[in-house]
GROMACS .gro file of C-alpha atoms in nm:
model
  318
    1MET     CA    1   3.326  -2.826   2.594
    2VAL     CA    2   3.562  -3.092   2.723
    3ALA     CA    3   3.296  -3.357   2.826
    4ALA     CA    4   3.174  -3.365   2.470
    5GLU     CA    5   3.523  -3.392   2.308
    6VAL     CA    6   3.642  -3.657   2.543
    7PHE     CA    7   3.307  -3.890   2.522
    8THR     CA    8   3.417  -3.918   2.152
    9CYS     CA    9   3.733  -4.080   2.211
   10ARG     CA   10   3.795  -4.409   2.070
   11ARG     CA   11   4.073  -4.663   2.097
   12ASP     CA   12   4.211  -4.705   1.756
   13ASP     CA   13   4.519  -4.880   1.849
   14ASN     CA   14   4.708  -4.980   2.198
   15ASP     CA   15   4.838  -4.660   2.242
   16GLY     CA   16   4.509  -4.474   2.238
   17PRO     CA   17   4.264  -4.405   2.551
   18SER     CA   18   3.976  -4.696   2.638
   19VAL     CA   19   3.618  -4.562   2.619
   20ALA     CA   20   3.615  -4.623   3.004
   21THR     CA   21   3.895  -4.373   3.060
   22CYS     CA   22   3.763  -4.119   2.859
   23SER     CA   23   3.384  -4.166   3.034
   24PHE     CA   24   3.580  -4.099   3.349
   25GLN     CA   25   3.759  -3.802   3.223
   26ALA     CA   26   3.425  -3.671   3.142
   27ASP     CA   27   3.268  -3.742   3.452
   28ILE     CA   28   3.555  -3.549   3.611
   29ALA     CA   29   3.496  -3.275   3.404
   30ALA     CA   30   3.107  -3.221   3.419
   31ASP     CA   31   3.143  -3.235   3.809
   32ARG     CA   32   3.443  -2.972   3.816
   33THR     CA   33   3.208  -2.780   3.548
   34ALA     CA   34   2.883  -2.805   3.806
   35ARG     CA   35   3.094  -2.731   4.082
   36GLU     CA   36   3.192  -2.397   3.949
   37LYS     CA   37   2.885  -2.303   3.868
   38ARG     CA   38   2.767  -2.351   4.243
   39LEU     CA   39   3.038  -2.137   4.374
   40SER     CA   40   2.964  -1.879   4.096
   41LYS     CA   41   2.611  -1.854   4.243
   42GLN     CA   42   2.710  -1.850   4.621
   43ILE     CA   43   2.959  -1.595   4.526
   44ILE     CA   44   2.703  -1.369   4.329
   45ASP     CA   45   2.437  -1.454   4.649
   46ALA     CA   46   2.687  -1.325   4.901
   47VAL     CA   47   2.845  -0.999   4.692
   48TYR     CA   48   2.490  -0.881   4.624
   49CYS     CA   49   2.344  -0.954   4.963
   50GLY     CA   50   2.195  -0.621   5.114
   51THR     CA   51   2.122  -0.456   4.733
   52ASP     CA   52   1.791  -0.328   4.657
   53SER     CA   53   1.671  -0.629   4.470
   54TYR     CA   54   1.390  -0.438   4.301
   55GLY     CA   55   1.611  -0.166   4.185
   56SER     CA   56   1.421   0.137   4.332
   57ILE     CA   57   1.449   0.445   4.179
   58SER     CA   58   1.312   0.794   4.229
   59GLU     CA   59   1.019   0.950   4.049
   60GLU     CA   60   1.249   1.198   3.903
   61GLU     CA   61   1.483   0.974   3.769
   62GLU     CA   62   1.140   0.756   3.642
   63GLU     CA   63   1.062   1.093   3.404
   64GLU     CA   64   1.432   1.117   3.277
   65ILE     CA   65   1.450   0.756   3.146
   66LEU     CA   66   1.104   0.781   3.012
   67GLU     CA   67   1.194   1.106   2.846
   68SER     CA   68   1.504   0.926   2.706
   69GLY     CA   69   1.310   0.667   2.514
   70GLY     CA   70   1.367   0.396   2.770
   71HIS     CA   71   1.159   0.260   3.035
   72TRP     CA   72   1.245   0.259   3.456
   73ALA     CA   73   1.044  -0.070   3.547
   74TYR     CA   74   1.311  -0.322   3.664
   75GLY     CA   75   1.323  -0.717   3.606
   76GLU     CA   76   1.568  -0.943   3.574
   77ILE     CA   77   1.637  -1.300   3.458
   78GLU     CA   78   1.677  -1.545   3.685
   79MET     CA   79   2.008  -1.704   3.739
   80ASP     CA   80   1.922  -2.050   3.642
   81GLY     CA   81   1.763  -1.943   3.315
   82PHE     CA   82   2.079  -1.723   3.274
   83GLN     CA   83   2.279  -2.032   3.324
   84ALA     CA   84   2.103  -2.197   3.065
   85LEU     CA   85   2.100  -1.894   2.822
   86ILE     CA   86   2.497  -1.892   2.841
   87GLU     CA   87   2.529  -2.219   2.809
   88TYR     CA   88   2.320  -2.227   2.483
   89MET     CA   89   2.546  -1.935   2.401
   90LYS     CA   90   2.872  -2.144   2.440
   91LEU     CA   91   3.078  -1.884   2.522
   92ASP     CA   92   3.459  -1.936   2.508
   93ALA     CA   93   3.767  -1.776   2.544
   94SER     CA   94   3.736  -1.627   2.266
   95SER     CA   95   3.347  -1.463   2.356
   96VAL     CA   96   3.294  -1.120   2.499
   97PHE     CA   97   2.957  -1.080   2.675
   98CYS     CA   98   2.775  -0.820   2.674
   99ASP     CA   99   2.434  -0.743   2.892
  100LEU     CA  100   2.202  -0.437   2.746
  101GLY     CA  101   2.016  -0.324   3.059
  102SER     CA  102   2.217  -0.500   3.303
  103GLY     CA  103   2.030  -0.374   3.627
  104LEU     CA  104   2.270  -0.455   3.894
  105GLY     CA  105   2.485  -0.637   3.700
  106LYS     CA  106   2.426  -1.009   3.818
  107SER     CA  107   2.404  -1.155   3.469
  108VAL     CA  108   2.733  -0.970   3.411
  109ALA     CA  109   2.891  -1.147   3.740
  110PHE     CA  110   2.775  -1.468   3.638
  111ALA     CA  111   2.876  -1.487   3.297
  112PHE     CA  112   3.217  -1.376   3.422
  113MET     CA  113   3.290  -1.644   3.688
  114GLY     CA  114   3.045  -1.903   3.528
  115SER     CA  115   3.177  -1.911   3.173
  116GLU     CA  116   3.493  -1.909   2.980
  117CYS     CA  117   3.439  -1.571   2.802
  118LYS     CA  118   3.719  -1.328   2.821
  119GLY     CA  119   3.492  -1.055   2.921
  120ALA     CA  120   3.167  -0.936   3.052
  121ILE     CA  121   3.004  -0.590   3.035
  122GLY     CA  122   2.703  -0.449   3.163
  123VAL     CA  123   2.513  -0.130   3.019
  124GLU     CA  124   2.275   0.024   3.280
  125LEU     CA  125   2.080   0.383   3.233
  126SER     CA  126   1.993   0.405   3.603
  127VAL     CA  127   2.236   0.617   3.798
  128THR     CA  128   2.086   0.504   4.109
  129ARG     CA  129   2.126   0.121   3.982
  130HIS     CA  130   2.450   0.193   3.875
  131ASN     CA  131   2.580   0.342   4.203
  132GLN     CA  132   2.474   0.060   4.399
  133VAL     CA  133   2.681  -0.179   4.185
  134LYS     CA  134   2.979   0.101   4.275
  135LYS     CA  135   2.920   0.009   4.664
  136LEU     CA  136   2.998  -0.372   4.579
  137GLY     CA  137   3.355  -0.244   4.508
  138PHE     CA  138   3.617  -0.499   4.511
  139VAL     CA  139   3.545  -0.881   4.561
  140LYS     CA  140   3.848  -1.029   4.713
  141SER     CA  141   4.025  -1.334   4.600
  142SER     CA  142   3.988  -1.487   4.927
  143ASP     CA  143   3.644  -1.475   4.897
  144VAL     CA  144   3.671  -1.690   4.608
  145ASP     CA  145   3.949  -1.912   4.689
  146GLU     CA  146   3.802  -2.256   4.545
  147LEU     CA  147   3.661  -2.060   4.243
  148LEU     CA  148   4.043  -1.953   4.170
  149VAL     CA  149   4.154  -2.264   4.214
  150ALA     CA  150   3.941  -2.431   3.985
  151ARG     CA  151   3.981  -2.174   3.704
  152SER     CA  152   4.321  -2.001   3.810
  153THR     CA  153   4.180  -1.626   3.778
  154GLY     CA  154   4.045  -1.348   3.973
  155MET     CA  155   3.760  -1.149   3.979
  156GLN     CA  156   3.754  -0.749   4.007
  157LEU     CA  157   3.454  -0.487   3.965
  158THR     CA  158   3.515  -0.220   3.732
  159VAL     CA  159   3.235   0.058   3.735
  160LEU     CA  160   3.278   0.319   3.430
  161ASP     CA  161   3.077   0.606   3.354
  162ASP     CA  162   2.996   0.723   3.006
  163SER     CA  163   3.149   1.094   3.090
  164MET     CA  164   3.345   0.983   3.382
  165GLY     CA  165   3.278   1.358   3.499
  166ASP     CA  166   3.213   1.303   3.882
  167ASP     CA  167   3.527   1.123   3.889
  168ASP     CA  168   3.718   1.400   3.697
  169ASP     CA  169   3.609   1.648   3.889
  170ASP     CA  170   3.683   1.471   4.228
  171ASP     CA  171   4.044   1.440   4.045
  172ASP     CA  172   4.056   1.812   3.960
  173ASP     CA  173   3.931   1.899   4.328
  174ASP     CA  174   4.258   1.641   4.459
  175ASP     CA  175   4.499   1.800   4.180
  176ASP     CA  176   4.390   2.142   4.332
  177ASP     CA  177   4.504   2.044   4.659
  178ASP     CA  178   4.802   1.924   4.556
  179ASP     CA  179   4.878   2.212   4.388
  180ASP     CA  180   4.864   2.420   4.689
  181ASP     CA  181   5.149   2.223   4.863
  182ASP     CA  182   5.366   2.179   4.531
  183ASP     CA  183   5.348   2.504   4.326
  184ASP     CA  184   5.696   2.465   4.152
  185ASP     CA  185   5.557   2.128   4.008
  186ASP     CA  186   5.274   2.227   3.830
  187ASP     CA  187   5.416   2.211   3.468
  188ASP     CA  188   5.612   1.878   3.550
  189ASP     CA  189   5.301   1.707   3.680
  190ASP     CA  190   5.085   1.833   3.343
  191ASP     CA  191   5.352   1.675   3.139
  192ASP     CA  192   5.365   1.354   3.345
  193ASP     CA  193   5.003   1.372   3.284
  194ASP     CA  194   4.987   1.392   2.912
  195ASP     CA  195   5.253   1.119   2.891
  196ASP     CA  196   5.014   0.892   3.122
  197ASP     CA  197   4.723   0.955   2.857
  198ASP     CA  198   4.942   0.871   2.554
  199ASP     CA  199   5.045   0.546   2.768
  200ASP     CA  200   4.662   0.479   2.813
  201ASP     CA  201   4.582   0.533   2.432
  202ASP     CA  202   4.881   0.297   2.358
  203ASP     CA  203   4.679   0.048   2.576
  204ASP     CA  204   4.377   0.053   2.374
  205ASP     CA  205   4.414  -0.274   2.208
  206ASP     CA  206   4.422  -0.450   2.544
  207ALA     CA  207   4.071  -0.355   2.658
  208VAL     CA  208   3.826  -0.577   2.644
  209ASN     CA  209   3.522  -0.386   2.522
  210ARG     CA  210   3.594   0.001   2.601
  211ASP     CA  211   3.887   0.224   2.520
  212GLY     CA  212   4.107   0.315   2.792
  213VAL     CA  213   4.039   0.027   3.017
  214ASP     CA  214   4.306  -0.241   3.076
  215ILE     CA  215   4.267  -0.619   3.166
  216LEU     CA  216   4.223  -0.673   3.518
  217GLN     CA  217   4.309  -1.036   3.566
  218GLY     CA  218   4.487  -1.225   3.348
  219ASN     CA  219   4.309  -1.221   3.008
  220LYS     CA  220   3.960  -1.200   3.175
  221GLU     CA  221   3.773  -0.869   3.248
  222MET     CA  222   3.406  -0.773   3.369
  223GLN     CA  223   3.305  -0.407   3.291
  224LEU     CA  224   2.991  -0.214   3.438
  225VAL     CA  225   2.897   0.062   3.246
  226HIS     CA  226   2.652   0.367   3.300
  227ALA     CA  227   2.552   0.467   2.967
  228ASP     CA  228   2.267   0.460   2.705
  229CYS     CA  229   2.220   0.167   2.508
  230ASN     CA  230   2.015   0.391   2.236
  231LYS     CA  231   2.395   0.532   2.184
  232ILE     CA  232   2.582   0.225   2.021
  233GLY     CA  233   2.728   0.306   1.731
  234SER     CA  234   2.688   0.713   1.780
  235ASP     CA  235   2.960   0.938   1.685
  236PRO     CA  236   3.174   0.940   1.887
  237PRO     CA  237   3.034   0.615   2.067
  238GLN     CA  238   2.951   0.621   2.433
  239ILE     CA  239   2.939   0.248   2.406
  240SER     CA  240   3.220   0.055   2.204
  241MET     CA  241   3.109  -0.305   2.094
  242ASP     CA  242   3.427  -0.335   1.853
  243ARG     CA  243   3.474  -0.673   2.061
  244THR     CA  244   3.149  -0.807   2.179
  245THR     CA  245   3.023  -1.157   2.018
  246HIS     CA  246   2.717  -1.209   2.228
  247VAL     CA  247   2.461  -0.971   2.366
  248TYR     CA  248   2.171  -1.009   2.586
  249MET     CA  249   1.920  -0.755   2.602
  250ALA     CA  250   1.653  -0.732   2.866
  251ASN     CA  251   1.433  -0.483   2.669
  252LEU     CA  252   1.066  -0.606   2.704
  253THR     CA  253   0.942  -0.259   2.821
  254TRP     CA  254   1.155  -0.042   2.549
  255PRO     CA  255   0.939   0.109   2.264
  256GLU     CA  256   0.990  -0.116   1.935
  257ALA     CA  257   1.130   0.129   1.748
  258ILE     CA  258   1.415   0.126   1.990
  259VAL     CA  259   1.464  -0.223   1.982
  260ASP     CA  260   1.491  -0.249   1.582
  261ASP     CA  261   1.751   0.034   1.605
  262ILE     CA  262   1.972  -0.139   1.858
  263GLY     CA  263   1.900  -0.461   1.674
  264HIS     CA  264   2.001  -0.297   1.360
  265LYS     CA  265   2.332  -0.131   1.510
  266LEU     CA  266   2.420  -0.480   1.654
  267ASP     CA  267   2.386  -0.670   1.319
  268ALA     CA  268   2.568  -0.424   1.124
  269ASN     CA  269   2.881  -0.503   1.393
  270PRO     CA  270   3.076  -0.791   1.242
  271SER     CA  271   3.209  -0.933   1.600
  272ILE     CA  272   2.869  -0.987   1.689
  273ARG     CA  273   2.748  -1.358   1.692
  274MET     CA  274   2.453  -1.421   1.863
  275VAL     CA  275   2.186  -1.185   2.022
  276ALA     CA  276   1.913  -1.261   2.286
  277SER     CA  277   1.643  -1.025   2.293
  278LEU     CA  278   1.323  -1.022   2.502
  279LYS     CA  279   1.160  -0.862   2.235
  280ARG     CA  280   1.145  -0.953   1.845
  281ILE     CA  281   1.372  -0.770   1.627
  282SER     CA  282   1.187  -0.617   1.290
  283ASP     CA  283   1.336  -0.883   1.029
  284LYS     CA  284   1.381  -0.564   0.781
  285ARG     CA  285   1.627  -0.426   1.011
  286LEU     CA  286   1.845  -0.719   1.006
  287ARG     CA  287   2.083  -0.866   0.710
  288ARG     CA  288   2.340  -1.096   0.913
  289LEU     CA  289   2.169  -1.178   1.210
  290LYS     CA  290   1.874  -1.407   1.174
  291LEU     CA  291   1.592  -1.538   1.432
  292SER     CA  292   1.722  -1.888   1.469
  293ASP     CA  293   1.558  -2.017   1.818
  294THR     CA  294   1.328  -1.918   2.100
  295LEU     CA  295   1.408  -2.022   2.456
  296TYR     CA  296   1.173  -2.000   2.720
  297LEU     CA  297   1.352  -1.896   3.028
  298PRO     CA  298   1.220  -1.788   3.401
  299MET     CA  299   1.229  -1.377   3.506
  300SER     CA  300   1.230  -1.221   3.832
  301TRP     CA  301   0.861  -1.103   3.791
  302GLN     CA  302   0.709  -1.430   3.707
  303ASP     CA  303   0.524  -1.678   3.950
  304ARG     CA  304   0.770  -2.000   3.954
  305ASN     CA  305   0.423  -2.179   4.017
  306SER     CA  306   0.236  -2.072   3.724
  307PHE     CA  307   0.177  -2.320   3.460
  308SER     CA  308   0.330  -2.068   3.149
  309TYR     CA  309   0.667  -2.039   3.364
  310GLY     CA  310   0.877  -1.893   3.141
  311VAL     CA  311   0.930  -1.558   2.933
  312PRO     CA  312   1.028  -1.622   2.567
  313VAL     CA  313   1.395  -1.519   2.476
  314TYR     CA  314   1.454  -1.488   2.126
  315ILE     CA  315   1.791  -1.566   1.964
  316TYR     CA  316   1.940  -1.400   1.681
  317SER     CA  317   2.250  -1.532   1.504
  318VAL     CA  318   2.483  -1.543   1.253
   0.00000   0.00000   0.00000
């Protein structure tokens, strides 16, 4: 952190900064960081106002999720707990954060706004919860002017589906309407579409975490994906984790076999530096990642007044 670096300053000659000056600079940096975090929380509260904080879904969808090997129960890490987590992770400009089981995406939004990470992605299995986030749409820069001044960046929410089927169908309908009006331009339009697809392929290297998605604001990007966490590393991959460095798994209700399988896939990804999991991952499935720490962080399903407040979060790092 800037503050830590500044505090180590010492005046070795007449040209160097004094200890008092360094301390003053550190105070300013610390105050700015605290202000940004407060703003991030305020913005998230405003953006998510009116959404279903319990993540309610239909009985039919509950059954579908259970059949897939997951669990429909919903709970999320409290924002003060998540703030402590990302501070522990020390996300920097080279970091890409991923929340597996992101629900309504609050943690992803906070990581994007409240840290220096270059990318934040959330993966959620429930289409209902994913669609709730779709309604949030674009967060206007006018709503975050003070944050923009502090961080010199904007925030835009990109919502992706693993199949993109519904969007493709809508696009096809639009194309059909256009065809009725411009029959003579069909071949030209198809050629143009092919060219555009080629261009998209060329831009894959610019995407933070998923092929075909360009950076939205400067060098920072936020993505929320409707997909199955079990499909990490599948062929073809439903979720690309090639650039991900830090992972949080809200996996308390997941079967142990799935937790171990996903942990094994994350361990095999050389870009992963740290994984935070609500469940222990079998040591037998890990080679690079080792259990290095256990944090106790507040969750939404707990009573803040209880003596044993805080759920263990197991930290695995290289």
